[in-house]
PDB file of C-alpha atoms in Angstrom:
ATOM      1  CA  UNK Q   1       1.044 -11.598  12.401  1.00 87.00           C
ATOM      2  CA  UNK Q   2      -2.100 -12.987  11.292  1.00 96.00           C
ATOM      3  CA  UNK Q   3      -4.401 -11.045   8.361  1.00 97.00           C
ATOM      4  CA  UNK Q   4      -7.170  -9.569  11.021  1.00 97.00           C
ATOM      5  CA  UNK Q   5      -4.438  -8.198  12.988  1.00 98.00           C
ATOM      6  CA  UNK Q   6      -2.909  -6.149  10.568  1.00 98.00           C
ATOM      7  CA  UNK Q   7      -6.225  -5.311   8.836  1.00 98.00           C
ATOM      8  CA  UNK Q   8      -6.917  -3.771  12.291  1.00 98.00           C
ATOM      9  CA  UNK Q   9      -3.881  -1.526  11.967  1.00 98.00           C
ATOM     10  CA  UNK Q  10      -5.265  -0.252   9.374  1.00 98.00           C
ATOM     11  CA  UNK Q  11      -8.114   0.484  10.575  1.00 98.00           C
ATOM     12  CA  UNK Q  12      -6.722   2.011  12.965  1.00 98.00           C
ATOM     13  CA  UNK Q  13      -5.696   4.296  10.870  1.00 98.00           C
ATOM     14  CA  UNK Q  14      -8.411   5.647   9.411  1.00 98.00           C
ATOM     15  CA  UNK Q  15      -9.073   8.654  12.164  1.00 98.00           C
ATOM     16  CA  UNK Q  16      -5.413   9.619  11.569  1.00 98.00           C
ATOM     17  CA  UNK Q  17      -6.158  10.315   7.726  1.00 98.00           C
ATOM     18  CA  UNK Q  18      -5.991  14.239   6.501  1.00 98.00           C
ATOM     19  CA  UNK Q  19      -8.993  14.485   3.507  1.00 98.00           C
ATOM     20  CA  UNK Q  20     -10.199  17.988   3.664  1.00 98.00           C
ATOM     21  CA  UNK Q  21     -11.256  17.530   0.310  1.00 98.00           C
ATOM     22  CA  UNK Q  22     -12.002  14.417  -0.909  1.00 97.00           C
ATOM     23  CA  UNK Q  23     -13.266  13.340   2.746  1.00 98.00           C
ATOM     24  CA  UNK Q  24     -11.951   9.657   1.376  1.00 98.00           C
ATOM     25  CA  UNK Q  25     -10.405   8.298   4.645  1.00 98.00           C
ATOM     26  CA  UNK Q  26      -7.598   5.430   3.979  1.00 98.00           C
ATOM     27  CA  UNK Q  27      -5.568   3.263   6.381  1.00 98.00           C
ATOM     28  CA  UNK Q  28      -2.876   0.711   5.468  1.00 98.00           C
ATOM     29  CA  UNK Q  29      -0.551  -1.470   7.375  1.00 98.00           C
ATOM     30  CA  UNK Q  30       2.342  -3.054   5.677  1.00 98.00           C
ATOM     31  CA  UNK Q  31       3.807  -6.067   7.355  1.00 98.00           C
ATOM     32  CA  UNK Q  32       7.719  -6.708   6.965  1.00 98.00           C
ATOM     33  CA  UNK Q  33       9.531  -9.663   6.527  1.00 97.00           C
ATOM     34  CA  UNK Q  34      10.419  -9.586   9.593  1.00 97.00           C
ATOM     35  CA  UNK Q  35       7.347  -9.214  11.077  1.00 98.00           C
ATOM     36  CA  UNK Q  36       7.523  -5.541  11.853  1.00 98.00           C
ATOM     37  CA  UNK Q  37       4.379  -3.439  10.563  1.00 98.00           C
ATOM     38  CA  UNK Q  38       4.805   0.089   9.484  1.00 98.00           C
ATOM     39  CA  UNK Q  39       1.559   1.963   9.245  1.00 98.00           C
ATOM     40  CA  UNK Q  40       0.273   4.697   6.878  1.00 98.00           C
ATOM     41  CA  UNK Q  41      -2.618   6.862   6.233  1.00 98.00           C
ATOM     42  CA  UNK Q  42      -3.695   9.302   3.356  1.00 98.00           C
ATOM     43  CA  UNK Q  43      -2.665  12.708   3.351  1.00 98.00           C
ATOM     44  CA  UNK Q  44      -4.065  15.560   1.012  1.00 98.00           C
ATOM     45  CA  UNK Q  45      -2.979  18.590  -0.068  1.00 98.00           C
ATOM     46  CA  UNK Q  46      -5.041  21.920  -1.662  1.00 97.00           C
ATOM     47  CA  UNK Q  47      -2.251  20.701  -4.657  1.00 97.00           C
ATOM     48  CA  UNK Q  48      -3.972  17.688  -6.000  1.00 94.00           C
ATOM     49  CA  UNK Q  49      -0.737  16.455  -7.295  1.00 93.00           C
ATOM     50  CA  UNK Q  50       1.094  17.000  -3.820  1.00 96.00           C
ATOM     51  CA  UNK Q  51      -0.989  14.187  -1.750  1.00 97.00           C
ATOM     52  CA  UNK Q  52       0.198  10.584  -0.818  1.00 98.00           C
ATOM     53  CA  UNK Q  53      -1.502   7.748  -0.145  1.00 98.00           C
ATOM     54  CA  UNK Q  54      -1.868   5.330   2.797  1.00 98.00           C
ATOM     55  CA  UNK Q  55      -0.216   2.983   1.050  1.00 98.00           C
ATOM     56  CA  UNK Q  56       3.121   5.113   0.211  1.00 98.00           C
ATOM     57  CA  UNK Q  57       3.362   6.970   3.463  1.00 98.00           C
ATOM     58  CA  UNK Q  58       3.369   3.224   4.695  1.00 98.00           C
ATOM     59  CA  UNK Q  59       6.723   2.284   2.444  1.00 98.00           C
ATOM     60  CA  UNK Q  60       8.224   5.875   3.023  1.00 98.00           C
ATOM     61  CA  UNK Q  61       7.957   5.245   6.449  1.00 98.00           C
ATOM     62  CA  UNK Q  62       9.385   1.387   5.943  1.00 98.00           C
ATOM     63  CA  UNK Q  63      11.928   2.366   3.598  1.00 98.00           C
ATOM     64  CA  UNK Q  64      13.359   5.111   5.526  1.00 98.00           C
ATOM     65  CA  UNK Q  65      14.349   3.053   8.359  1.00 98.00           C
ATOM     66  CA  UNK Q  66      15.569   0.750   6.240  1.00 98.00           C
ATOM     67  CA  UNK Q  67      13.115  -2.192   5.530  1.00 98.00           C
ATOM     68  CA  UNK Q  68      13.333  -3.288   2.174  1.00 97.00           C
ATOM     69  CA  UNK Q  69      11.349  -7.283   2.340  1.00 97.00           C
ATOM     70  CA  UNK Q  70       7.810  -7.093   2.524  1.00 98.00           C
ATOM     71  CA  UNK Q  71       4.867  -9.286   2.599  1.00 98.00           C
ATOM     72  CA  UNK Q  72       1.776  -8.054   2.747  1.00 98.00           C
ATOM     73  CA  UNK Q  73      -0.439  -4.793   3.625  1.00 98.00           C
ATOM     74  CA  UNK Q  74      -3.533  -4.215   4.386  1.00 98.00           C
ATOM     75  CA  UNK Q  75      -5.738  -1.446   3.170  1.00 98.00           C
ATOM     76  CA  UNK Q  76      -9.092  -0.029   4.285  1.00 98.00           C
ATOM     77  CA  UNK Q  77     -10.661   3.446   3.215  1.00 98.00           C
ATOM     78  CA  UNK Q  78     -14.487   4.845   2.927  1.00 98.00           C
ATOM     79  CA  UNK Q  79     -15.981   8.519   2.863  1.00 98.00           C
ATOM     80  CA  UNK Q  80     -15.077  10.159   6.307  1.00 96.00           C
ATOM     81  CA  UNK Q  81     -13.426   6.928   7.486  1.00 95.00           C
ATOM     82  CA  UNK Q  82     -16.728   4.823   7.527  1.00 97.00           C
ATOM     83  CA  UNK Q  83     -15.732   1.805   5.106  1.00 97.00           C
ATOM     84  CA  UNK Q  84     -18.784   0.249   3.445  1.00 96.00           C
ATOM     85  CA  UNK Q  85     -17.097  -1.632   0.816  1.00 97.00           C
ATOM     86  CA  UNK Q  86     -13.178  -2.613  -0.163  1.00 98.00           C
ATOM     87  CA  UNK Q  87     -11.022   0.054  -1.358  1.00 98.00           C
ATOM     88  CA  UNK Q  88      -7.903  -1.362  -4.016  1.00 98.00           C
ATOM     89  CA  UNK Q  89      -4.844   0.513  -4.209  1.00 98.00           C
ATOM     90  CA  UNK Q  90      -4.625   3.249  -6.881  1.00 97.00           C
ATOM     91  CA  UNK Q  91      -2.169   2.365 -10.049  1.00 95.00           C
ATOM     92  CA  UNK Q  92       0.793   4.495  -8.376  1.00 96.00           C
ATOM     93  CA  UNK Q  93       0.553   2.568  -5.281  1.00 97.00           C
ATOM     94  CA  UNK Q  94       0.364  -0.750  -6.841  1.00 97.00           C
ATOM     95  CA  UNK Q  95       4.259   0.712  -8.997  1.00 96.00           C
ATOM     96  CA  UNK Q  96       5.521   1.566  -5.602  1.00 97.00           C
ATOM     97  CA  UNK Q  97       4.394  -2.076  -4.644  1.00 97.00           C
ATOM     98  CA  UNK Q  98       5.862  -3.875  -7.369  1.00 96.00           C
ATOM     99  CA  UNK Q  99       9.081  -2.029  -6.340  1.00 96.00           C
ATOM    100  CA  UNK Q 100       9.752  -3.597  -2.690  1.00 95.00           C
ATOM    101  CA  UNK Q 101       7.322  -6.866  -3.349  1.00 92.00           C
ATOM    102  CA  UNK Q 102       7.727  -9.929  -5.648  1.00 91.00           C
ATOM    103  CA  UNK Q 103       4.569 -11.380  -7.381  1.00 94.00           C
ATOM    104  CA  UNK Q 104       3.418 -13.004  -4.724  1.00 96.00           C
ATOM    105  CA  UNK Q 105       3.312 -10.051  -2.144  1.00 97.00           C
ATOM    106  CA  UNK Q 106      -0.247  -9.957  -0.617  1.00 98.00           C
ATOM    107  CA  UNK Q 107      -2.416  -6.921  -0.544  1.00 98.00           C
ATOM    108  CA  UNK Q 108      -5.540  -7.439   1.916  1.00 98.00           C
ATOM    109  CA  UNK Q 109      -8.658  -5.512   0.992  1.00 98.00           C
ATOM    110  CA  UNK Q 110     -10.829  -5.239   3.988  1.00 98.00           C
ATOM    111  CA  UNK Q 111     -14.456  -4.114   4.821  1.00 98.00           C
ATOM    112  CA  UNK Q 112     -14.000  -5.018   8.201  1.00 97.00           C
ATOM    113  CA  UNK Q 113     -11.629  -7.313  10.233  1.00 96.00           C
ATOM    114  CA  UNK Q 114     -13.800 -10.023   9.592  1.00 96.00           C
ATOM    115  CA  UNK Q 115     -14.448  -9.440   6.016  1.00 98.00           C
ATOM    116  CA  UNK Q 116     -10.763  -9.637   3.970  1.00 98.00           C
ATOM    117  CA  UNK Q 117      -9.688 -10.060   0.617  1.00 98.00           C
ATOM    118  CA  UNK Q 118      -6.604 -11.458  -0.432  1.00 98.00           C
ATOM    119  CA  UNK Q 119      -5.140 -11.106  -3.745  1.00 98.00           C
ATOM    120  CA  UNK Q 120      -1.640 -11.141  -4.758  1.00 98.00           C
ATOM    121  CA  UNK Q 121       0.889  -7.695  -6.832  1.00 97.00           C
ATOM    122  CA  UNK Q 122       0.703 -10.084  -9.858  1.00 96.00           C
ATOM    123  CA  UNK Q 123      -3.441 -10.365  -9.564  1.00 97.00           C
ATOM    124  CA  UNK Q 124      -3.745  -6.200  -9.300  1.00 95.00           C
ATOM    125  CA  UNK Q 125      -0.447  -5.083 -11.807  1.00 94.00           C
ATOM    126  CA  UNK Q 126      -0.151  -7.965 -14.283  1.00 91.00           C
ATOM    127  CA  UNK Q 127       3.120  -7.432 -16.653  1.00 86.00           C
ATOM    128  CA  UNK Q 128       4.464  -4.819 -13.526  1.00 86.00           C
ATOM    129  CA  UNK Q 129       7.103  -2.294 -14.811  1.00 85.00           C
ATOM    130  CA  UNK Q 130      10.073  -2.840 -12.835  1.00 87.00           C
ATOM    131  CA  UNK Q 131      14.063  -2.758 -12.582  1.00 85.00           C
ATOM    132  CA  UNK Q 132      14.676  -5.480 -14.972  1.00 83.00           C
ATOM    133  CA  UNK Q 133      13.312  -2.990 -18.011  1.00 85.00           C
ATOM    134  CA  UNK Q 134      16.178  -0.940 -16.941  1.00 86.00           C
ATOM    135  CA  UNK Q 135      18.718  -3.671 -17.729  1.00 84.00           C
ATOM    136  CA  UNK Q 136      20.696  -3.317 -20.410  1.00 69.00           C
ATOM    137  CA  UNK Q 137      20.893  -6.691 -22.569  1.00 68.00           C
ATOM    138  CA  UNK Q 138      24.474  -7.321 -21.402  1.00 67.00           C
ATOM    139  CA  UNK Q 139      23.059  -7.641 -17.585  1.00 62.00           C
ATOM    140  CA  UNK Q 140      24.424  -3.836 -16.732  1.00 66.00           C
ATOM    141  CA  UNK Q 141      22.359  -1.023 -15.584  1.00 66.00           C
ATOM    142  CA  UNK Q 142      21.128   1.169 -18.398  1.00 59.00           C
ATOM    143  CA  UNK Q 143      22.351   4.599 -18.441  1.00 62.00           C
ATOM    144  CA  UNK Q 144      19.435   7.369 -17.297  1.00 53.00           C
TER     145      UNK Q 144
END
C-alpha cells in the first residue's frame, strides 16, 4: 500500500471520531506487515483519563486479532475533523508505538493526501523505553 492510500484511511476516519469535548477529530491507519491496515479513530470520555486515541484504538484493534509486525500509520486530526495543519502522536501513543515497531517504523503526518510527512519511532521517541529495560543482566525477564 502506498503512503496516500493509507493517509486516506485515515482520513476516512475522521467523521467516525467521538470528541464531545475537545471537538479534536483524529483518524489513523496502521498498515501491517502484511499489508493489512487496521483503522482507528479517537474516542472521548466525560473521564478525561478514560479516552483513547486514534492511534491505540488502531493497535487494540491490530493486536487483538493478532497482528503483531507493523510498518507504518498514518495520522490526521483538526478541530471538528477539518485538518489545517499535521497532528503528531501524543507521548502515550508514540510508548504504545515503540512497543509493536522497531526504529525504523514510519509514522505519516498528513494535512491532506497530497501533503505527508514521514518521519521514523526513533525521530519522534529518541532513547524509547522498551522490553529490553526489563531484562535482567543475565538475559532473563526481570521479576514485576
Amino acid at each position: 500500500m502506498n503512503q496516500k492510500a493509507l493517509v486516506e484511511a485515515a482520513f476516512a476516519m475522521l467523521p467516525k471520531a467521538y470528541a464531545p469535548y475537545s471537538h479534536f477529530h483524529v483518524g489513523a491507519a496502521l498498515l501491517t506487515k502484511d499489508g493489512e491496515v487496521f483503522t482507528g479513530c479517537n474516542v472521548e470520555n466525560a473521564s478525561y483519563g478514560a479516552a483513547i486515541c486514534a492511534e491505540r484504538t488502531a493497535f487494540v484493534k491490530a493486536v487483538s486479532e493478532g497482528k503483531r509486525e507493523f510498518q507504518a500509520i498514518a495520522v490526521v486530526g483538526g478541530r471538528e475533523g477539518a485538518v489545517a495543519d499535521f497532528t503528531p502522536p501524543c507521548g502515550i501513543c508514540r510508548q504504545v508505538m515503540a512497543e509493536f515497531g522497531g526504529p525504523d517504523f514510519q509514522i505519516l503526518l498528513a494535512k491532506s493526501p497530497e501533503e505527508i510527512r514521514c518521519l521514523t519511532l526513533a525521530e519522534l521517541l529518541p532513547e524509547a523505553f522498551g522490553g529490553a529495560q526489563l531484562e535482567k543482566e543475565d538475559g532473563s525477564d526481570a521479576d514485576v
